[in-house]
XYZ file of C-alpha atoms in Angstrom:
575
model
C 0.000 0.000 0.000
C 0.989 3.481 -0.894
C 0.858 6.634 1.337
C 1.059 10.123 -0.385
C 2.075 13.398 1.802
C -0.488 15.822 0.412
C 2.252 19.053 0.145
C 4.851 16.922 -1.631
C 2.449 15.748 -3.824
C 0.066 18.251 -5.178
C 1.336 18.859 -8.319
C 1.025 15.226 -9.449
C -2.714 15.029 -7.584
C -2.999 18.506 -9.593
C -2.385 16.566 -13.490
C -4.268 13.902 -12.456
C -7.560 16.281 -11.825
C -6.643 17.878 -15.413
C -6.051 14.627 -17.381
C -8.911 12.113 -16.906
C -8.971 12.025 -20.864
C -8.597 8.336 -21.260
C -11.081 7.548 -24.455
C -12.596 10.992 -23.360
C -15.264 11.635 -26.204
C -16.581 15.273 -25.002
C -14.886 18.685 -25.277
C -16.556 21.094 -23.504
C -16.774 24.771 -24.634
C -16.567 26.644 -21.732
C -12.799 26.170 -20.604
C -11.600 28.113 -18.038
C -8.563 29.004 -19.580
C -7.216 30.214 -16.174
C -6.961 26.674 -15.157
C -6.085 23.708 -16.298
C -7.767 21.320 -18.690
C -7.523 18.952 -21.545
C -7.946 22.141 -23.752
C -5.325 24.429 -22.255
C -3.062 22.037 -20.817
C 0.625 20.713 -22.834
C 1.185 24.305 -24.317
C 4.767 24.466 -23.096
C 7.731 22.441 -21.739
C 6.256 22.865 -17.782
C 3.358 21.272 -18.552
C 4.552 18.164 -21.056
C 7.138 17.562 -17.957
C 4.508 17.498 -15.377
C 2.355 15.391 -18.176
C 5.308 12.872 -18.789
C 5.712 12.542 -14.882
C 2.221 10.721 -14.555
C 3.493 8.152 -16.605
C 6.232 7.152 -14.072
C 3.618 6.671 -11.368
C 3.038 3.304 -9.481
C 0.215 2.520 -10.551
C 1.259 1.848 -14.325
C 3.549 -0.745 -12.703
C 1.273 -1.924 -10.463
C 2.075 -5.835 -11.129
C 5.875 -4.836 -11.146
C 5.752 -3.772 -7.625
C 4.699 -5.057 -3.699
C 5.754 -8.589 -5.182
C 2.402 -8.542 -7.383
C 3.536 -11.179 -10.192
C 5.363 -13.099 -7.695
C 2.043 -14.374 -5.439
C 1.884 -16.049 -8.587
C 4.316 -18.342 -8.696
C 6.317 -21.495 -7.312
C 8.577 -18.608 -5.292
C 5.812 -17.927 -3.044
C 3.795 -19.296 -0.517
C 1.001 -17.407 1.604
C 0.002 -20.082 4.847
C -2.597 -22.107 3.248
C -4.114 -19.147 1.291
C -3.260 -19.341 -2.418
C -3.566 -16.337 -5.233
C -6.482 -16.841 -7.455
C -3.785 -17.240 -9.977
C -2.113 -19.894 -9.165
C -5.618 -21.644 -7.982
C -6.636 -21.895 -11.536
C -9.709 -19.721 -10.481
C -9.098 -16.661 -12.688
C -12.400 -15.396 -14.940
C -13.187 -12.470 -17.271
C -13.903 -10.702 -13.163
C -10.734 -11.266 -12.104
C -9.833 -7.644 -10.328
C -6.210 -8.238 -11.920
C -6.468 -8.512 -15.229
C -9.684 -5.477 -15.267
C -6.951 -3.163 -13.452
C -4.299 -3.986 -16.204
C -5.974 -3.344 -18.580
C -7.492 0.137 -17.876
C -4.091 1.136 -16.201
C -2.407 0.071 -19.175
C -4.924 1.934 -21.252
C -4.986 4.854 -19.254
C -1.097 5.298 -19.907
C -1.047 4.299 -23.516
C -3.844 7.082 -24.168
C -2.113 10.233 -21.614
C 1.448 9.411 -23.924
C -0.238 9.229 -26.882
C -2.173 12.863 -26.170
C 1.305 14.047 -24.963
C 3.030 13.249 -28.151
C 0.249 15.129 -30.207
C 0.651 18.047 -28.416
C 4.366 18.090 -28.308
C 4.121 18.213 -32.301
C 2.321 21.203 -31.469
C 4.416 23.065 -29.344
C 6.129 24.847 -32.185
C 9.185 27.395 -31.897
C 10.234 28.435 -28.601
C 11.507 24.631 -27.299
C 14.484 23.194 -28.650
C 14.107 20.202 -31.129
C 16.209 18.092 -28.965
C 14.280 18.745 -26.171
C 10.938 18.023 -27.759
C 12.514 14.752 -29.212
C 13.440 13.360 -25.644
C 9.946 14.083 -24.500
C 8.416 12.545 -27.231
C 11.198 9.449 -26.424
C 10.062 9.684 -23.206
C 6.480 9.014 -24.069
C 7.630 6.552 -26.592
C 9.557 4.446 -24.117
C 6.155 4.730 -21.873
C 3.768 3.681 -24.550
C 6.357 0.319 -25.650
C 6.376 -0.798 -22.295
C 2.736 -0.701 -21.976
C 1.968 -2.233 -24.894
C 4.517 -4.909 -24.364
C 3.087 -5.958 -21.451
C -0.496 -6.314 -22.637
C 0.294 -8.232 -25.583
C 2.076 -11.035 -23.098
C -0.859 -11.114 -21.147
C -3.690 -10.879 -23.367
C -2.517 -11.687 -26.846
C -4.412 -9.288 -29.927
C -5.359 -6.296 -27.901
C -6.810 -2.883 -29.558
C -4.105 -0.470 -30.390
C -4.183 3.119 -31.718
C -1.019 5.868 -31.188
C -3.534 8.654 -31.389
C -6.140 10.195 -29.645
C -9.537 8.192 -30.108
C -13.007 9.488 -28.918
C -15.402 7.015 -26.862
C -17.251 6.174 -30.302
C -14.439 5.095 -32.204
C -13.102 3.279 -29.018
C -16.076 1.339 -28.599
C -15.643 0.185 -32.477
C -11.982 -0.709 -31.972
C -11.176 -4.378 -32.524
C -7.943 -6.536 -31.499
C -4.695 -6.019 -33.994
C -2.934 -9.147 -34.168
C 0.070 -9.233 -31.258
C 2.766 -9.606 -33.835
C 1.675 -6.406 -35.661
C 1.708 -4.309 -32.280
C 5.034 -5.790 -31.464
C 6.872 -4.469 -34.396
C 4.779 -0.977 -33.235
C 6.449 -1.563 -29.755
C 10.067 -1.982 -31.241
C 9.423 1.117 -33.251
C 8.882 2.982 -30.315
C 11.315 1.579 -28.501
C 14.355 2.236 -31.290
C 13.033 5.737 -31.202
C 13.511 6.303 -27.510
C 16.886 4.747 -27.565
C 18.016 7.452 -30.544
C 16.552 10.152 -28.708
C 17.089 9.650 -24.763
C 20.465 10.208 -23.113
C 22.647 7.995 -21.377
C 21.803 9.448 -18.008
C 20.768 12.895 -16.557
C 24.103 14.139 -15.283
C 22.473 14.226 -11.564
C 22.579 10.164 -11.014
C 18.921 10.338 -10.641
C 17.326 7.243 -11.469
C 13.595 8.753 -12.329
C 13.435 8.791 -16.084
C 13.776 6.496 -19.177
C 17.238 6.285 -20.915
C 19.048 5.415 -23.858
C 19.773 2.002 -21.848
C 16.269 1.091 -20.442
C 14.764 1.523 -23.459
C 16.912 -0.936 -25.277
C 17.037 -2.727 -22.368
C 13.088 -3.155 -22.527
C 13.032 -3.712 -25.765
C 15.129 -6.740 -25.195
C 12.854 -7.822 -22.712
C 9.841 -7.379 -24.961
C 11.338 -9.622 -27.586
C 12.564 -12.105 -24.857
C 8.937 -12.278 -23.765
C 8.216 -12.993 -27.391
C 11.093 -15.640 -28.191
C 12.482 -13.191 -30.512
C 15.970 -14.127 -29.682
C 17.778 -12.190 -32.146
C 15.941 -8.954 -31.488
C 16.499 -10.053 -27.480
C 20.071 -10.677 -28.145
C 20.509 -7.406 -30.373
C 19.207 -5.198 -27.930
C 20.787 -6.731 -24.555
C 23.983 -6.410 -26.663
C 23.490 -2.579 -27.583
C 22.170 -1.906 -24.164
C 25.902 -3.469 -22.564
C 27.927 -1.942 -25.299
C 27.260 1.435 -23.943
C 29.186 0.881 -20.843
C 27.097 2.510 -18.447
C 26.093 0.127 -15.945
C 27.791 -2.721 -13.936
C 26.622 -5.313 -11.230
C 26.646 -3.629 -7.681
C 29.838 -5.601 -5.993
C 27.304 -6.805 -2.857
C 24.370 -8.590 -4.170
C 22.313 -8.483 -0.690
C 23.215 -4.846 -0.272
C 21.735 -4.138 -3.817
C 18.494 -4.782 -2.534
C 18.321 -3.022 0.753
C 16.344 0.236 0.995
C 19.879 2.785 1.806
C 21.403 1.548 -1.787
C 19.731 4.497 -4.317
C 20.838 5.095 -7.568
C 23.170 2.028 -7.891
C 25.551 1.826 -10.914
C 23.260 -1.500 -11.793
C 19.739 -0.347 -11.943
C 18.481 0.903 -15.629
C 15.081 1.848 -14.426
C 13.698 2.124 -11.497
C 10.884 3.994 -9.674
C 12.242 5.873 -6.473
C 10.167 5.652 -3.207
C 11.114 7.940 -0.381
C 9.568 8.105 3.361
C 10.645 11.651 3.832
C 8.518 12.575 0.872
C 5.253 10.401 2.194
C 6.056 8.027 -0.710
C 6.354 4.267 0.814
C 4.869 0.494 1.316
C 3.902 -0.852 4.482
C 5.906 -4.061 4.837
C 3.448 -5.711 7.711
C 3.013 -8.741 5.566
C 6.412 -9.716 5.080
C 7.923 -8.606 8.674
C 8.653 -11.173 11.016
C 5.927 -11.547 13.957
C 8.892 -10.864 16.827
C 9.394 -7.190 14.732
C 5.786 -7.015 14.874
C 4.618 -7.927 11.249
C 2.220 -10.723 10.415
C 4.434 -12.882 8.604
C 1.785 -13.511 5.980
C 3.672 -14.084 3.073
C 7.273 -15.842 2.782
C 9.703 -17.735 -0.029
C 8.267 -21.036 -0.731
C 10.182 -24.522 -0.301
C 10.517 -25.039 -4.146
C 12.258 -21.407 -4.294
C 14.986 -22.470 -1.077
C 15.447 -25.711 -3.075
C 16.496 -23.759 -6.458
C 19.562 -22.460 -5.393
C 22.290 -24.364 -5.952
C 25.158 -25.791 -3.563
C 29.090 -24.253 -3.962
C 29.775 -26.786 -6.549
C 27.017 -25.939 -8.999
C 24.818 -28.433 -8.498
C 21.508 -29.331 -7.373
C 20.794 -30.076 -3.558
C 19.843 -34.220 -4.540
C 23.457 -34.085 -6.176
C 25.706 -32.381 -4.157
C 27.726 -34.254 -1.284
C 27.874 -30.650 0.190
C 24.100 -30.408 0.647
C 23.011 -31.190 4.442
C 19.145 -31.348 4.928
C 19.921 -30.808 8.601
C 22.009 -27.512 8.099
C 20.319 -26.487 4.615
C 21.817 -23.477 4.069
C 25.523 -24.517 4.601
C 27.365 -24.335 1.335
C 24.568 -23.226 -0.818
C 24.680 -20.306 -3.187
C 25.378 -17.061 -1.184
C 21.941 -15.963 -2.746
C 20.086 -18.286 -0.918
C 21.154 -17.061 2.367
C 20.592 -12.749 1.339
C 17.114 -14.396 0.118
C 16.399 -16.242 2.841
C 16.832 -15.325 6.286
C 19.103 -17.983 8.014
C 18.093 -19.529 10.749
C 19.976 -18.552 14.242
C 20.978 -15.264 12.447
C 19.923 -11.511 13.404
C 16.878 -10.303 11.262
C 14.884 -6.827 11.805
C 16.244 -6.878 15.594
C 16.098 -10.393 16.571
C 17.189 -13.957 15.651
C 15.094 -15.677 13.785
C 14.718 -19.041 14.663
C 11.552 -21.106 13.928
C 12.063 -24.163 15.654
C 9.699 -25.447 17.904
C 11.701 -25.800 20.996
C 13.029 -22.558 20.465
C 10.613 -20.581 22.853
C 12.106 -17.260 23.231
C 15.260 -15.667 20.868
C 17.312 -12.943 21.399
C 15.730 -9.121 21.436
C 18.539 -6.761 19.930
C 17.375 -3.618 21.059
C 16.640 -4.792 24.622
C 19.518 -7.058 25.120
C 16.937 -9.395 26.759
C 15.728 -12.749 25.626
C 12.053 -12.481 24.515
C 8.989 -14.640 23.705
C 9.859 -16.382 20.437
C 6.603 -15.384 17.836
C 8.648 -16.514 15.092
C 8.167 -20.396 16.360
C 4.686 -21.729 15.397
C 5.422 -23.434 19.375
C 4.650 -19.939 20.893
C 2.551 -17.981 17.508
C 0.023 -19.784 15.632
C 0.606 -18.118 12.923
C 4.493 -17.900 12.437
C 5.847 -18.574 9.383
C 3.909 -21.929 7.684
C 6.373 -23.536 5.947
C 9.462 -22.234 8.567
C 10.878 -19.381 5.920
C 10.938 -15.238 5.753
C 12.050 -13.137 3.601
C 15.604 -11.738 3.666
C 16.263 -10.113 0.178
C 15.046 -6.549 0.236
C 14.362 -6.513 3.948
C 16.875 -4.292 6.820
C 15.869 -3.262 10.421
C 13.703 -0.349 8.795
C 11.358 -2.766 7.749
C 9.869 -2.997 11.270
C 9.248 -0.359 14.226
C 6.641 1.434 11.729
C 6.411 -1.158 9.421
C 7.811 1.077 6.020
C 9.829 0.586 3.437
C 10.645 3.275 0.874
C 13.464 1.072 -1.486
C 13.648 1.920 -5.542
C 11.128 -0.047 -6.958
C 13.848 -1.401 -9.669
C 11.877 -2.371 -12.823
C 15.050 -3.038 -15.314
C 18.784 -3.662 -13.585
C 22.096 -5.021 -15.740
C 22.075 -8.318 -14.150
C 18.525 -8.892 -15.890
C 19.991 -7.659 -19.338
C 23.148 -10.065 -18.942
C 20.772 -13.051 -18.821
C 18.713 -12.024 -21.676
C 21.509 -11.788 -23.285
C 22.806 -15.237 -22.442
C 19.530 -16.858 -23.416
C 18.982 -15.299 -26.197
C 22.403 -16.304 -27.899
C 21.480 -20.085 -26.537
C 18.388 -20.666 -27.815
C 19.697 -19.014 -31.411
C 22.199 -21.734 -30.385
C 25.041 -19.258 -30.987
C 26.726 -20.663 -27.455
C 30.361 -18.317 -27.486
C 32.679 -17.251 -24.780
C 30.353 -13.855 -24.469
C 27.797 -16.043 -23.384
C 29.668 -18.060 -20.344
C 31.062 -14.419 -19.990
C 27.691 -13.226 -18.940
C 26.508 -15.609 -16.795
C 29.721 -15.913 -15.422
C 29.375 -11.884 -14.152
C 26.171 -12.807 -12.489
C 27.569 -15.469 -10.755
C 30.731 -14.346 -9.803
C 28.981 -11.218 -8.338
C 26.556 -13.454 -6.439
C 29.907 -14.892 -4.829
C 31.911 -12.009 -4.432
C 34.682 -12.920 -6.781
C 36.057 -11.485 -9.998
C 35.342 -13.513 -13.423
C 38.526 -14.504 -13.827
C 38.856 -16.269 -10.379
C 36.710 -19.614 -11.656
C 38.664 -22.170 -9.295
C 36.300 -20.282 -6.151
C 33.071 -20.133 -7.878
C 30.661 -22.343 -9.946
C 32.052 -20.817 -13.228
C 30.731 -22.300 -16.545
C 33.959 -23.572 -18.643
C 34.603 -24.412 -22.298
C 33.499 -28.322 -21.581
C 29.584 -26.388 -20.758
C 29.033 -25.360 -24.130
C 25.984 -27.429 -24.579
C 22.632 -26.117 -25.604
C 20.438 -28.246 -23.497
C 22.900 -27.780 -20.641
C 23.152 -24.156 -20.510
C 19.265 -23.900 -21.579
C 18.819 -25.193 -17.784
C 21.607 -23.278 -16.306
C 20.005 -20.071 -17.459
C 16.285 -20.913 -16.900
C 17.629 -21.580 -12.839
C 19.669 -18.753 -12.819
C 17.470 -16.363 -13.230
C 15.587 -18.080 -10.878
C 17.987 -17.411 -8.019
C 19.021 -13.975 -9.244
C 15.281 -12.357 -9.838
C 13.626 -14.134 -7.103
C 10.997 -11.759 -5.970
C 11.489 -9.151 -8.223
C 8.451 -10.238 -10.036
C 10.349 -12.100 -12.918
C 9.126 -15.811 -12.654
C 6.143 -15.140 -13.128
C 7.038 -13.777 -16.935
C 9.650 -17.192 -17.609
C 7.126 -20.200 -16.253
C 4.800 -18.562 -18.702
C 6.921 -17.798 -21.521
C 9.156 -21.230 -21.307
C 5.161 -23.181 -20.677
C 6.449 -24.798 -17.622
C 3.073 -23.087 -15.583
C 1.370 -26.238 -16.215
C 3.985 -28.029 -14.581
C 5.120 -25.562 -11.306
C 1.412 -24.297 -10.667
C -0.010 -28.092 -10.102
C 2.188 -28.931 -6.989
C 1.335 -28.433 -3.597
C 2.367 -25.771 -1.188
C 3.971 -27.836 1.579
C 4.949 -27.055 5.098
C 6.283 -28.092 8.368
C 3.455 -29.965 10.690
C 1.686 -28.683 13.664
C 3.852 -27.944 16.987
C 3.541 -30.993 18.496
C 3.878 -33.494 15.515
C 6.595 -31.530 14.054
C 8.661 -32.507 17.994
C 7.939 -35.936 17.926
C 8.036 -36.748 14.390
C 10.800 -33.892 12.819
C 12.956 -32.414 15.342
C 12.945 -34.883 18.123
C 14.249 -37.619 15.380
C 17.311 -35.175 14.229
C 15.343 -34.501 10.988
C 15.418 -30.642 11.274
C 14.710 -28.231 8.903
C 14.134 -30.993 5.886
C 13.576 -34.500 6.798
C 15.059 -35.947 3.539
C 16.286 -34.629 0.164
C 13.738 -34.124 -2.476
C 14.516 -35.255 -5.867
C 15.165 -32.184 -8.547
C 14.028 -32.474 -12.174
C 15.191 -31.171 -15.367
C 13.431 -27.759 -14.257
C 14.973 -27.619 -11.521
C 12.096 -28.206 -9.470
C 11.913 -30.432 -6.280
C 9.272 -33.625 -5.260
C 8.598 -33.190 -1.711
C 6.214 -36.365 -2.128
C 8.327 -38.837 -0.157
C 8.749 -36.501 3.212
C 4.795 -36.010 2.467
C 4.004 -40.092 2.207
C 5.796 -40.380 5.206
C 4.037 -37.921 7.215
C 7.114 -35.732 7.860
C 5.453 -32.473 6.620
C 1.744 -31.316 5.451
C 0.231 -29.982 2.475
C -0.805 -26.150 3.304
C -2.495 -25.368 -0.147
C -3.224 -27.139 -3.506
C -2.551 -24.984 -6.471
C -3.939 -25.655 -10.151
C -3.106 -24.168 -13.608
C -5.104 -24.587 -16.715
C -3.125 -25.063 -19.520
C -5.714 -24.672 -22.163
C -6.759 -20.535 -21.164
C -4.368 -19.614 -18.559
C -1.458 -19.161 -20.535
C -3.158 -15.520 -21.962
C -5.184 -13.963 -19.331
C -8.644 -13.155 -19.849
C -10.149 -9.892 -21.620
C -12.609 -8.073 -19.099
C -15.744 -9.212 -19.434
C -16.329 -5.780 -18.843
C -15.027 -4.199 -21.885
C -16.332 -7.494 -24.275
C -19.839 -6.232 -22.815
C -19.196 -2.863 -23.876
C -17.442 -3.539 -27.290
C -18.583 -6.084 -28.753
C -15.483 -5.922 -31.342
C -13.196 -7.639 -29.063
C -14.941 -10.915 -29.132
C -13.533 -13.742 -29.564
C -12.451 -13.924 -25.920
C -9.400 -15.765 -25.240
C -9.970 -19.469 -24.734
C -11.627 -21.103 -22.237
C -12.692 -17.640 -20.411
């Protein structure tokens, strides 16, 4: 949830009041022209600024940020609630998909009237200038577009204004047509946008995030060579390298890092922030609602490389020993400090230490002593520092596009084109050797891929998992189960979790079986089969998830807008 301070704010409250234009289809006479309105308004630079800085507003992004995408997915588990998602339960009413697509809309129409009225502005602004705002509503309008065409297929599309009429006539243009619109836009924007600001302010579009979201859009698309064209263009300018702490990246005090592209900026002392109470830890005085699922812990990797069922370094009863070091700054550890005290969920573990008292304290972080503790024993560590709790607020950069992200595209792009080169261990390579703390070129202390792993299929799964471990919750799995059409096999599976108090004494930890009693098997996808510590009653199901493969690969048109426009029938199948 977002909280706006009225005085900081006003000017963006003020556009808002002046542009409710989306598919406006009446122009009233009497303007004002002492105040602002659809008639008046965008007649100089002022204005088209103010205008371009509602398009950088949350709620465009809305699924990009508070972990949105991420409920659902196979990284996330909720007690034994379950997103309507990832329940298979999603109609033509589902609040998600009506709010994308007016918010999408919304945007697409406000850069569209900006651009017509920035051809209109005439002498008296400098051609350069005009041409970054009209990249700036360019970049805007891609990214918008590119993101309803991955979730609903055909949508309408126009580039101009449209009155109510001629919306209401508007039928779907084929996805593939739009997408050549979106790269348009996006080639634009990268001609026309600098490198960066000269103030290493992070709040508008650049030369780099709009090639590096045009990568993305083609990714989404399995256009590999436009994907690898554009991830290549956007690291050939040199501007942006992997932050040298991975956890620290993350944390709310790192702003304006050398690795994010794009992000939007959130700051308390402006009344701009999220309340974190689902994702704090009960002891801090959260509800520890929400936390990393067990298939997510199980994706990352040991030291050597490989999976946990492989690896002689993998210990079920100290899991996070010798593990990729992004497991532990995802997950919180257990017996380590987190928001003020340790976090330890085990059952005999009554009370923990309280930092800021220096006394020992009841332990709500054990289900023994809190009901609802963590289900499944895990809490989130990535993103999270001792600001999270006391007033329950977190103001970090909600980062949209960062270099690590373009790397991979990169890397899968040139593998599925099977064009497997040194550039492409190169760039994985960065990502992990960042993750560990080590340079590149020091491959005897890190999982480094070699000559020998030039395989397709081989680095096809090396990529798929590390972006896995890399992008957890930052709203990026849900985008690759879809795209790679592995939903219908990650979204079938069972939420599990530890057992009730008592059982979980006598049956887990009183036997030496704690955290995981056994090793679950890992596919091809890198996904684990908790079935066998399930048939043997060592842990419970919390929630049974579902995915239709036959409709819920595109998501579903508003019923809504089919009722109002009849044009946009067919609706996607089986909604």
């Amino acid at each position: 949830m977002y909280h706006y301070n009225i005085d900081k704010m006003k000017n963006i409250i003020l556009f808002t009041c002046i542009s409710m234009f989306f598919f406006s289809c009446t122009k009233l006479d009497l303007n004002p022209l002492s105040e602002g309105s659809t008639e008046n308004w965008n007649q100089n630079a002022t204005q088209i600024t103010m205008s371009l800085n509602d398009l950088y507003r949350i709620y465009l992004w809305e699924n990009e940020t508070n972990f949105g995408l991420e409920r659902m997915t196979d990284n996330w588990n909720q007690r034994d609630q379950i997103n309507a998602f990832a329940a298979g339960a999603i109609n033509g009413q589902w609040s998600i998909a009506e709010n994308t697509w007016a918010n999408s809309y919304k945007g697409i129409t406000r850069a569209n009237t900006i651009l017509e009225n920035i051809a209109a502005l005439g002498e008296g602004v400098p051609q350069e200038q005009l041409a970054r705002f009209a990249g700036e509503a360019r970049f805007m309008r891609a990214a918008l577009y590119a993101n309803l065409i991955f979730h609903y297929g055909d949508v309408p599309f126009y580039k101009e204004y449209i009155s109510l009429e001629d919306a209401y006539a508007m039928g779907r243009t084929d996805k593939n047509t739009i997408l050549q619109e979106v790269y348009a836009d996006f080639d634009y924007a990268a001609s026309n946008l600098p490198t960066s600001y000269g103030d290493g302010e992070l709040k508008r579009a650049t030369k780099g995030a709009a090639l590096a979201f045009k990568a993305r859009a083609a990714l989404l698309m399995a256009d590999w060579a436009t994907a690898r064209n554009a991830a290549k263009a956007c690291m050939d300018l040199k501007v942006y390298s992997l932050h040298p702490d991975f956890g620290e990246y993350f944390l709310p005090s790192t702003k304006n890092a050398e690795e994010t592209i794009f992000a939007l900026p959130r700051s308390e002392e402006l009344g701009v922030y999220w309340t974190t109470t689902n994702f704090v830890t009960r002891n801090a005085g959260g509800s520890s609602v929400a936390q990393p699922s067990w298939e997510l812990f199980c994706a990352f990797p040991c030291t050597d490389g490989l999976p946990i069922d492989e690896s002689p370094l993998y210990n079920p009863r100290n899991p996070f020993e010798n593990r990729d070091p992004r497991c532990k700054a995802t997950i919180v550890e257990f017996g380590t400090r987190h928001v003020g005290f340790i976090y330890d969920p085990n059952p005999y573990a009554t009370t923990v230490m309280n930092f800021s008292t220096g006394q020992m304290a009841p332990n709500k972080d054990s289900r023994a002593v809190d009901q609802y503790a963590s289900y499944n024993g895990l809490t989130l560590k990535k993103w999270v520092d001792d600001s999270w709790g006391g007033n329950l607020r977190a103001d970090y950069d909600v980062i949209l596009m960062r270099y690590a992200d373009v790397l991979l595209m990169y890397a899968e792009a040139k593998i599925e084109l099977n064009e497997i080169d040194d550039s492409v261990l190169d760039a994985i390579n960065q990502v992990r050797a960042r993750a560990y703390k080590k340079n590149i070129a020091d491959v005897a202390n890190y999982p480094a891929l070699r000559e020998q792993h030039k395989n397709q299929a081989y680095l096809r799964k090396q990529i798929r998992n590390e972006r896995r471990v890399e992008l957890a919750w930052e709203n990026r799995r849900f985008y690759d189960i879809i795209r790679w059409h592995i939903a219908e096999k990650v979204l079938v599976k069972p939420h599990y979790g530890i057992l009730d108090p008592n059982d979980l004494k006598a049956k887990v930890v009183d036997k030496g079986l704690w955290f995981f009693p056994g090793i679950p098997e890992i596919d091809d996808e890198w996904l684990p089969d908790f079935t066998a510590m399930y048939n043997a009653g060592l842990i419970k199901v919390l929630v049974q998830r579902a995915f239709d493969k036959n409709r819920q690969y595109l998501w579903p048109v508003p019923t809504k807008e089919i009722l109002i426009n009849d044009n946009l029938k067919p609706q996607n199948p089986g909604y």
